[in-house]
């Protein structure tokens, strides 16, 4: 059997998928929302079952006190709507953990010591690691007889050289507070770079590529021979590209200016840069679909927001091309990267002189499979490759427990 339960536990939500890894097939998926708040809500879908007495999915309003209650709701979903967890018992549970620091560079079986380490890394990811840990504790109580594995968002980037991950600040201070670049979205960058090599039918060891994960959060990654050598997110997921609500790169002195001159305190600056910036702050829409619609309707703020968003991507493509020395493929993925032809077109516009040429007709085709959107003459292949972080977590989990 090769069934793995994948758990992504946030502070107020629990997402899960039951995956048959050998078939690359999701058997069930679900989402429990508003944990610890009023107006909780759960959805559970038995994949591949179109309609039974309950409809195509199970959707309930239920108050959920904590993560333990969220798992109880999840189990109810399986019991009411299938598939049966007796007949499709997971042989392991794979957990997404955001921050693995410099300690975790590969998937790791969760022991009491590993939990202490994840907890300790909360200082670097106060919004994420505590919630991941609550999910782990609750899942271990719900599934006590199988191994639980942590798959870290940062792990793939642990191959970055010191020159790429070191900030130019006082070394001792940085070491004391573990201030360095870690990078995130690693599970996605790993999955997508491998899927791109498969699509190109070339060994990944021979390929140099730039992966652009453009979702609500966004990051670029330079992948050399299957290893991350540079990525745009830093100590936190705030650095780098312009995102839905995050500013990405900004002169750090702007923060000082905001505190000294604009009357913002530290929490205010945090909120501004993480939740009120990006395309939301610039163009009034945090969702790329709405932003593009506003631009198409002639909205000037939305037009500038889209230009800033794509200008930043192009800057990173140029920087990573220089770091890699050669680019065999540029790969778009995640919600925006997979769906927005206009973002892809604008981001790579004007790079023909560097051997990067998008074919407008190919770019306009929508699809859920990996595809090439560059011209046949383009020296660099430009691809769209759907990401699947859950499948990647399930694969890594299975590989580890079988080893
Ligand atoms: P993700 O974080 O990967 O789920 O991506 C979510 C984001 O993808 C949303 O906020 C949207 O901005 C974007 N998105 C989804 N579908 C489309 C689309 N058809 N066109 C443009 N952007 C899209």
Coordinates of C-alpha atoms and ligand atoms in Angstrom, one line a residue:
X1 CA 0.0 0.0 0.0
X2 CA 1.2 3.5 -0.7
X3 CA -1.4 5.7 0.9
X4 CA -0.3 8.8 2.8
X5 CA -2.4 11.4 4.6
X6 CA -0.9 14.9 4.0
X7 CA -1.7 17.6 6.6
X8 CA -1.2 21.3 6.2
X9 CA -2.1 22.9 9.5
X10 CA -2.4 26.7 9.8
X11 CA -3.3 28.7 12.8
X12 CA -7.0 28.7 12.0
X13 CA -7.3 26.1 9.3
X14 CA -6.5 22.5 8.5
X15 CA -6.1 21.2 5.0
X16 CA -5.7 17.6 4.2
X17 CA -5.4 15.1 1.4
X18 CA -5.4 11.3 1.4
X19 CA -3.1 10.4 -1.5
X20 CA -2.3 7.1 -3.2
X21 CA 1.3 7.9 -4.0
X22 CA 2.0 5.1 -6.5
X23 CA -1.1 6.1 -8.5
X24 CA -0.4 9.8 -8.0
X25 CA -4.0 10.0 -7.1
X26 CA -5.9 12.0 -4.5
X27 CA -8.5 9.8 -2.8
X28 CA -10.0 12.5 -0.6
X29 CA -9.3 16.1 0.3
X30 CA -10.7 18.6 2.7
X31 CA -10.5 21.9 4.5
X32 CA -11.5 22.8 8.1
X33 CA -11.7 26.6 8.6
X34 CA -12.1 29.1 11.4
X35 CA -10.6 26.9 14.0
X36 CA -10.9 28.5 17.4
X37 CA -13.4 31.1 16.1
X38 CA -17.1 31.3 15.7
X39 CA -18.6 30.2 12.4
X40 CA -16.4 27.2 11.7
X41 CA -16.8 25.4 8.5
X42 CA -15.6 22.1 7.0
X43 CA -15.5 20.6 3.5
X44 CA -14.6 17.1 2.7
X45 CA -14.5 15.6 -0.8
X46 CA -14.3 12.0 -1.7
X47 CA -12.4 12.4 -5.0
X48 CA -13.8 10.7 -8.0
X49 CA -17.2 10.2 -6.5
X50 CA -19.5 12.6 -8.4
X51 CA -22.8 12.2 -6.6
X52 CA -24.0 10.1 -3.8
X53 CA -26.7 10.7 -1.2
X54 CA -24.6 13.6 0.2
X55 CA -23.9 15.3 -3.1
X56 CA -20.4 15.7 -4.6
X57 CA -18.9 16.8 -1.3
X58 CA -19.6 17.1 2.4
X59 CA -20.0 20.7 3.6
X60 CA -20.9 21.6 7.1
X61 CA -21.1 24.5 9.4
X62 CA -19.7 23.5 12.8
X63 CA -17.8 25.4 15.5
X64 CA -14.3 24.0 16.0
X65 CA -12.6 24.7 19.2
X66 CA -9.0 23.6 18.4
X67 CA -6.9 21.4 16.1
X68 CA -7.9 18.3 18.0
X69 CA -11.6 19.1 17.2
X70 CA -10.6 19.8 13.6
X71 CA -9.2 16.3 13.2
X72 CA -12.4 14.9 14.8
X73 CA -14.4 16.8 12.1
X74 CA -12.1 15.4 9.4
X75 CA -12.6 11.9 10.6
X76 CA -16.4 12.5 10.6
X77 CA -16.0 13.6 7.0
X78 CA -14.3 10.3 6.1
X79 CA -16.8 8.3 8.1
X80 CA -19.8 10.0 6.5
X81 CA -18.6 10.4 3.0
X82 CA -15.7 8.0 2.4
X83 CA -13.3 6.6 1.5
X84 CA -13.2 4.3 4.4
X85 CA -10.0 4.8 6.4
X86 CA -10.1 1.1 7.3
X87 CA -10.0 0.1 3.7
X88 CA -7.6 3.0 2.7
X89 CA -5.6 3.3 5.8
X90 CA -2.6 5.7 5.5
X91 CA 0.7 4.1 6.2
X92 CA 2.1 7.5 7.3
X93 CA 1.1 11.1 7.8
X94 CA 3.2 13.8 6.1
X95 CA 3.1 17.3 7.6
X96 CA 3.9 20.6 5.9
X97 CA 6.2 22.5 8.3
X98 CA 7.1 26.0 7.2
X99 CA 10.4 26.8 8.9
X100 CA 13.1 24.1 9.3
X101 CA 15.9 26.6 9.9
X102 CA 19.4 25.4 9.1
X103 CA 18.8 22.1 11.0
X104 CA 16.4 20.3 8.7
X105 CA 17.5 19.8 5.1
X106 CA 15.4 16.8 4.3
X107 CA 12.1 15.2 5.4
X108 CA 12.3 14.0 8.9
X109 CA 10.4 11.4 11.0
X110 CA 8.8 13.3 13.8
X111 CA 10.2 12.3 17.2
X112 CA 9.7 14.2 20.5
X113 CA 13.1 15.8 19.9
X114 CA 12.1 16.9 16.4
X115 CA 9.0 18.5 17.9
X116 CA 11.2 20.4 20.4
X117 CA 13.2 21.7 17.4
X118 CA 10.2 22.7 15.4
X119 CA 8.9 24.6 18.5
X120 CA 12.2 26.2 19.0
X121 CA 12.2 27.4 15.4
X122 CA 9.0 29.3 16.1
X123 CA 11.1 32.3 16.9
X124 CA 11.8 32.5 13.2
X125 CA 8.2 31.7 12.0
X126 CA 5.9 32.8 14.8
X127 CA 2.8 32.6 12.6
X128 CA 3.5 29.2 11.2
X129 CA 5.5 26.8 13.2
X130 CA 3.3 26.8 16.4
X131 CA 0.3 26.1 14.2
X132 CA 2.1 23.3 12.3
X133 CA 3.0 21.8 15.7
X134 CA -0.5 21.9 16.9
X135 CA -1.5 20.0 13.8
X136 CA 1.2 17.4 14.4
X137 CA 0.1 16.9 18.0
X138 CA -3.5 16.5 17.0
X139 CA -2.7 14.2 14.1
X140 CA -0.5 12.0 16.3
X141 CA -3.4 11.5 18.6
X142 CA -5.8 10.8 15.7
X143 CA -3.3 8.4 14.0
X144 CA -1.1 7.0 16.8
X145 CA 0.1 3.9 15.0
X146 CA 1.8 5.3 11.9
X147 CA 4.9 7.3 11.5
X148 CA 4.5 11.1 11.1
X149 CA 7.0 12.9 8.8
X150 CA 7.8 16.6 8.7
X151 CA 8.4 18.1 5.2
X152 CA 9.9 21.6 5.5
X153 CA 9.2 24.5 3.1
X154 CA 12.8 25.6 3.7
X155 CA 14.6 22.3 3.2
X156 CA 15.0 22.4 -0.6
X157 CA 16.9 25.7 -0.3
X158 CA 19.5 24.3 2.2
X159 CA 21.8 23.7 -0.8
X160 CA 22.1 27.5 -1.4
X161 CA 25.8 28.6 -1.0
X162 CA 26.7 31.0 1.8
X163 CA 27.1 33.8 -0.7
X164 CA 23.4 33.5 -1.5
X165 CA 22.0 33.1 2.0
X166 CA 24.1 35.5 4.0
X167 CA 22.9 39.0 4.7
X168 CA 25.6 41.7 4.8
X169 CA 25.2 42.6 8.5
X170 CA 27.3 42.0 11.6
X171 CA 28.2 38.3 11.6
X172 CA 28.0 37.7 15.3
X173 CA 24.6 39.3 15.7
X174 CA 23.3 37.4 12.7
X175 CA 24.6 34.1 14.0
X176 CA 23.2 34.7 17.5
X177 CA 19.7 35.4 16.1
X178 CA 20.0 32.9 13.2
X179 CA 19.4 35.8 10.7
X180 CA 20.0 34.5 7.2
X181 CA 18.0 33.7 4.1
X182 CA 16.2 30.4 4.3
X183 CA 13.8 30.6 1.4
X184 CA 10.3 29.1 1.2
X185 CA 8.0 27.2 -1.2
X186 CA 10.8 24.7 -1.4
X187 CA 8.4 21.7 -1.8
X188 CA 6.8 23.4 -4.8
X189 CA 10.1 24.4 -6.4
X190 CA 11.4 20.9 -6.0
X191 CA 8.3 19.3 -7.4
X192 CA 8.1 21.7 -10.3
X193 CA 11.8 21.6 -11.3
X194 CA 11.6 17.8 -11.5
X195 CA 8.3 17.8 -13.4
X196 CA 9.8 20.3 -15.8
X197 CA 12.9 18.0 -16.4
X198 CA 10.5 15.1 -17.0
X199 CA 8.5 17.2 -19.5
X200 CA 11.7 18.2 -21.3
X201 CA 12.8 14.5 -21.2
X202 CA 16.2 15.5 -20.0
X203 CA 18.1 14.5 -16.8
X204 CA 17.6 17.2 -14.2
X205 CA 21.3 17.0 -13.4
X206 CA 22.0 18.7 -16.8
X207 CA 19.5 21.5 -16.5
X208 CA 19.7 25.0 -15.2
X209 CA 16.3 26.6 -14.7
X210 CA 14.4 29.4 -13.1
X211 CA 11.2 28.5 -11.4
X212 CA 8.6 31.2 -10.8
X213 CA 6.1 30.2 -8.1
X214 CA 3.5 32.9 -8.4
X215 CA 0.6 32.4 -6.1
X216 CA -0.8 34.5 -3.2
X217 CA 2.8 34.3 -2.0
X218 CA 5.4 34.4 -4.7
X219 CA 9.0 33.4 -5.1
X220 CA 11.7 32.7 -7.7
X221 CA 14.2 30.0 -7.5
X222 CA 17.4 29.3 -9.5
X223 CA 17.7 25.5 -9.8
X224 CA 21.1 24.1 -11.0
X225 CA 21.1 20.4 -11.6
X226 CA 18.1 19.9 -9.4
X227 CA 19.5 21.9 -6.5
X228 CA 18.3 25.3 -5.3
X229 CA 21.2 27.7 -5.5
X230 CA 19.3 31.0 -5.0
X231 CA 15.8 32.0 -4.1
X232 CA 13.9 35.2 -3.6
X233 CA 12.3 34.7 -0.2
X234 CA 14.7 35.3 2.7
X235 CA 14.6 34.9 6.5
X236 CA 10.8 35.2 6.2
X237 CA 8.4 34.9 3.2
X238 CA 8.3 38.7 2.9
X239 CA 11.4 39.2 0.8
X240 CA 11.6 39.1 -3.0
X241 CA 8.8 39.3 -5.5
X242 CA 5.7 41.5 -5.2
X243 CA 2.9 39.3 -3.9
X244 CA -0.9 39.4 -3.3
X245 CA -0.6 41.4 -0.1
X246 CA 3.2 41.5 0.6
X247 CA 5.6 44.1 -0.6
X248 CA 8.5 41.9 -1.4
X249 CA 11.9 43.7 -1.6
X250 CA 11.9 47.2 -0.1
X251 CA 14.7 49.5 1.1
X252 CA 14.9 48.6 4.9
X253 CA 15.2 52.3 5.7
X254 CA 11.6 52.7 4.6
X255 CA 10.6 50.8 7.7
X256 CA 12.6 53.2 9.9
X257 CA 11.1 56.1 8.1
X258 CA 7.6 54.7 8.6
X259 CA 8.2 54.4 12.3
X260 CA 9.9 57.8 12.7
X261 CA 7.8 59.9 10.4
X262 CA 4.5 58.1 9.7
X263 CA 3.6 57.2 13.2
X264 CA 3.5 53.4 12.7
X265 CA 4.7 51.1 15.4
X266 CA 6.4 47.7 14.8
X267 CA 3.1 45.8 14.5
X268 CA 1.8 48.5 12.2
X269 CA 4.8 48.1 9.9
X270 CA 4.4 44.3 10.0
X271 CA 0.7 44.6 9.0
X272 CA 1.4 47.1 6.3
X273 CA 4.2 45.1 4.6
X274 CA 2.6 41.6 5.0
X275 CA -1.1 42.2 4.7
X276 CA -1.7 45.6 3.1
X277 CA 0.9 45.9 0.4
X278 CA 1.7 44.0 -2.9
X279 CA -0.9 44.3 -5.6
X280 CA -3.5 44.9 -3.0
X281 CA -1.8 48.0 -1.6
X282 CA -0.8 49.2 -5.1
X283 CA -3.8 48.4 -7.2
X284 CA -6.6 47.7 -4.7
X285 CA -6.9 44.0 -5.5
X286 CA -5.0 41.2 -3.9
X287 CA -6.4 38.7 -6.3
X288 CA -4.7 38.7 -9.7
X289 CA -7.9 38.0 -11.6
X290 CA -9.5 41.2 -10.1
X291 CA -6.4 43.2 -10.7
X292 CA -6.2 42.3 -14.4
X293 CA -9.9 43.0 -14.8
X294 CA -9.4 46.4 -13.3
X295 CA -6.5 47.1 -15.6
X296 CA -8.5 46.0 -18.6
X297 CA -11.2 48.5 -17.5
X298 CA -8.6 51.3 -17.6
X299 CA -7.8 51.6 -13.9
X300 CA -4.5 53.4 -13.6
X301 CA -3.5 52.1 -10.2
X302 CA -4.2 48.5 -11.3
X303 CA -2.1 49.2 -14.5
X304 CA 0.9 50.3 -12.4
X305 CA 0.5 47.5 -9.9
X306 CA 0.7 44.9 -12.7
X307 CA 3.7 46.7 -14.2
X308 CA 5.5 46.7 -10.8
X309 CA 4.6 43.1 -10.3
X310 CA 6.0 41.9 -13.6
X311 CA 9.0 44.3 -13.6
X312 CA 10.1 42.7 -10.4
X313 CA 9.8 39.2 -11.9
X314 CA 11.9 40.3 -14.9
X315 CA 14.6 41.7 -12.6
X316 CA 14.9 38.4 -10.8
X317 CA 15.0 36.4 -14.0
X318 CA 17.9 38.5 -15.2
X319 CA 19.7 38.2 -11.8
X320 CA 19.3 34.4 -11.7
X321 CA 20.3 34.0 -15.3
X322 CA 23.6 35.7 -14.4
X323 CA 24.0 33.5 -11.3
X324 CA 23.3 30.3 -13.4
X325 CA 25.4 31.3 -16.4
X326 CA 22.9 29.6 -18.7
X327 CA 19.1 29.1 -18.6
X328 CA 17.6 26.0 -20.2
X329 CA 14.1 26.7 -18.9
X330 CA 12.0 29.3 -17.2
X331 CA 9.0 27.6 -15.5
X332 CA 5.8 29.3 -14.3
X333 CA 3.7 27.7 -11.6
X334 CA 1.0 28.3 -8.9
X335 CA -2.3 30.2 -9.1
X336 CA -1.0 33.2 -11.1
X337 CA 1.8 31.4 -12.9
X338 CA -0.4 28.6 -14.1
X339 CA -3.4 30.7 -15.1
X340 CA -2.4 34.2 -16.1
X341 CA -1.2 34.5 -19.6
X342 CA -0.9 38.3 -19.3
X343 CA 1.4 38.1 -16.3
X344 CA 3.6 35.5 -18.1
X345 CA 3.7 37.7 -21.3
X346 CA 4.5 40.9 -19.4
X347 CA 7.1 39.3 -17.1
X348 CA 9.2 38.0 -20.0
X349 CA 8.5 40.8 -22.5
X350 CA 11.6 42.2 -24.2
X351 CA 13.9 39.2 -23.4
X352 CA 14.1 38.0 -27.0
X353 CA 17.7 39.3 -27.2
X354 CA 18.5 36.9 -24.4
X355 CA 17.0 33.9 -26.2
X356 CA 13.6 34.0 -24.4
X357 CA 10.6 34.1 -26.7
X358 CA 7.1 33.4 -25.7
X359 CA 4.6 32.2 -28.4
X360 CA 1.4 34.2 -27.9
X361 CA -0.8 31.5 -29.1
X362 CA 0.7 28.8 -26.9
X363 CA 0.7 31.2 -24.0
X364 CA -3.1 31.7 -24.4
X365 CA -3.9 28.0 -24.3
X366 CA -5.3 27.0 -20.9
X367 CA -4.7 23.6 -19.4
X368 CA -4.0 21.6 -16.4
X369 CA -0.9 19.7 -17.8
X370 CA 2.7 20.8 -18.2
X371 CA 3.1 22.7 -21.4
X372 CA 5.6 24.7 -23.4
X373 CA 4.7 28.3 -24.2
X374 CA 7.9 29.4 -25.9
X375 CA 8.5 29.5 -29.6
X376 CA 10.3 26.6 -31.2
X377 CA 13.2 29.0 -31.9
X378 CA 13.5 30.2 -28.2
X379 CA 16.9 29.1 -26.8
X380 CA 15.4 29.0 -23.4
X381 CA 12.2 26.8 -23.0
X382 CA 9.4 28.6 -21.2
X383 CA 7.1 26.2 -19.5
X384 CA 3.9 26.2 -17.4
X385 CA 4.0 23.3 -14.9
X386 CA 1.2 22.9 -12.4
X387 CA 2.5 22.5 -8.9
X388 CA 1.3 19.8 -6.5
X389 CA 2.8 20.4 -3.0
X390 CA 0.6 17.8 -1.4
X391 CA 1.7 15.0 -3.8
X392 CA 5.4 16.1 -3.2
X393 CA 4.9 15.9 0.5
X394 CA 3.3 12.5 0.2
X395 CA 6.1 11.2 -2.1
X396 CA 8.8 12.4 0.3
X397 CA 7.0 10.9 3.3
X398 CA 6.5 7.5 1.6
X399 CA 10.2 7.5 0.5
X400 CA 11.4 8.1 4.0
X401 CA 9.2 5.6 5.7
X402 CA 10.1 2.9 3.2
X403 CA 13.8 3.6 3.4
Ligands
LIG1 P1 -2.2 30.0 -5.0 O1 -1.6 30.7 -3.8 O2 -1.2 29.2 -5.8 O3 -3.4 29.2 -4.7 O4 -2.7 31.2 -6.0 C1 -3.8 32.0 -5.7 C2 -3.8 33.1 -6.6 O5 -3.8 32.7 -8.0 C3 -5.1 33.9 -6.4 O6 -5.0 34.9 -5.5 C4 -5.3 34.6 -7.8 O7 -4.7 35.8 -7.8 C5 -4.5 33.7 -8.7 N1 -5.3 33.1 -9.8 C6 -6.0 32.0 -9.8 N2 -6.7 31.8 -10.9 C7 -6.3 32.8 -11.8 C8 -6.5 33.2 -13.1 N3 -7.4 32.5 -13.9 N4 -5.9 34.3 -13.6 C9 -5.1 35.1 -12.8 N5 -4.8 34.8 -11.5 C10 -5.4 33.7 -11.0

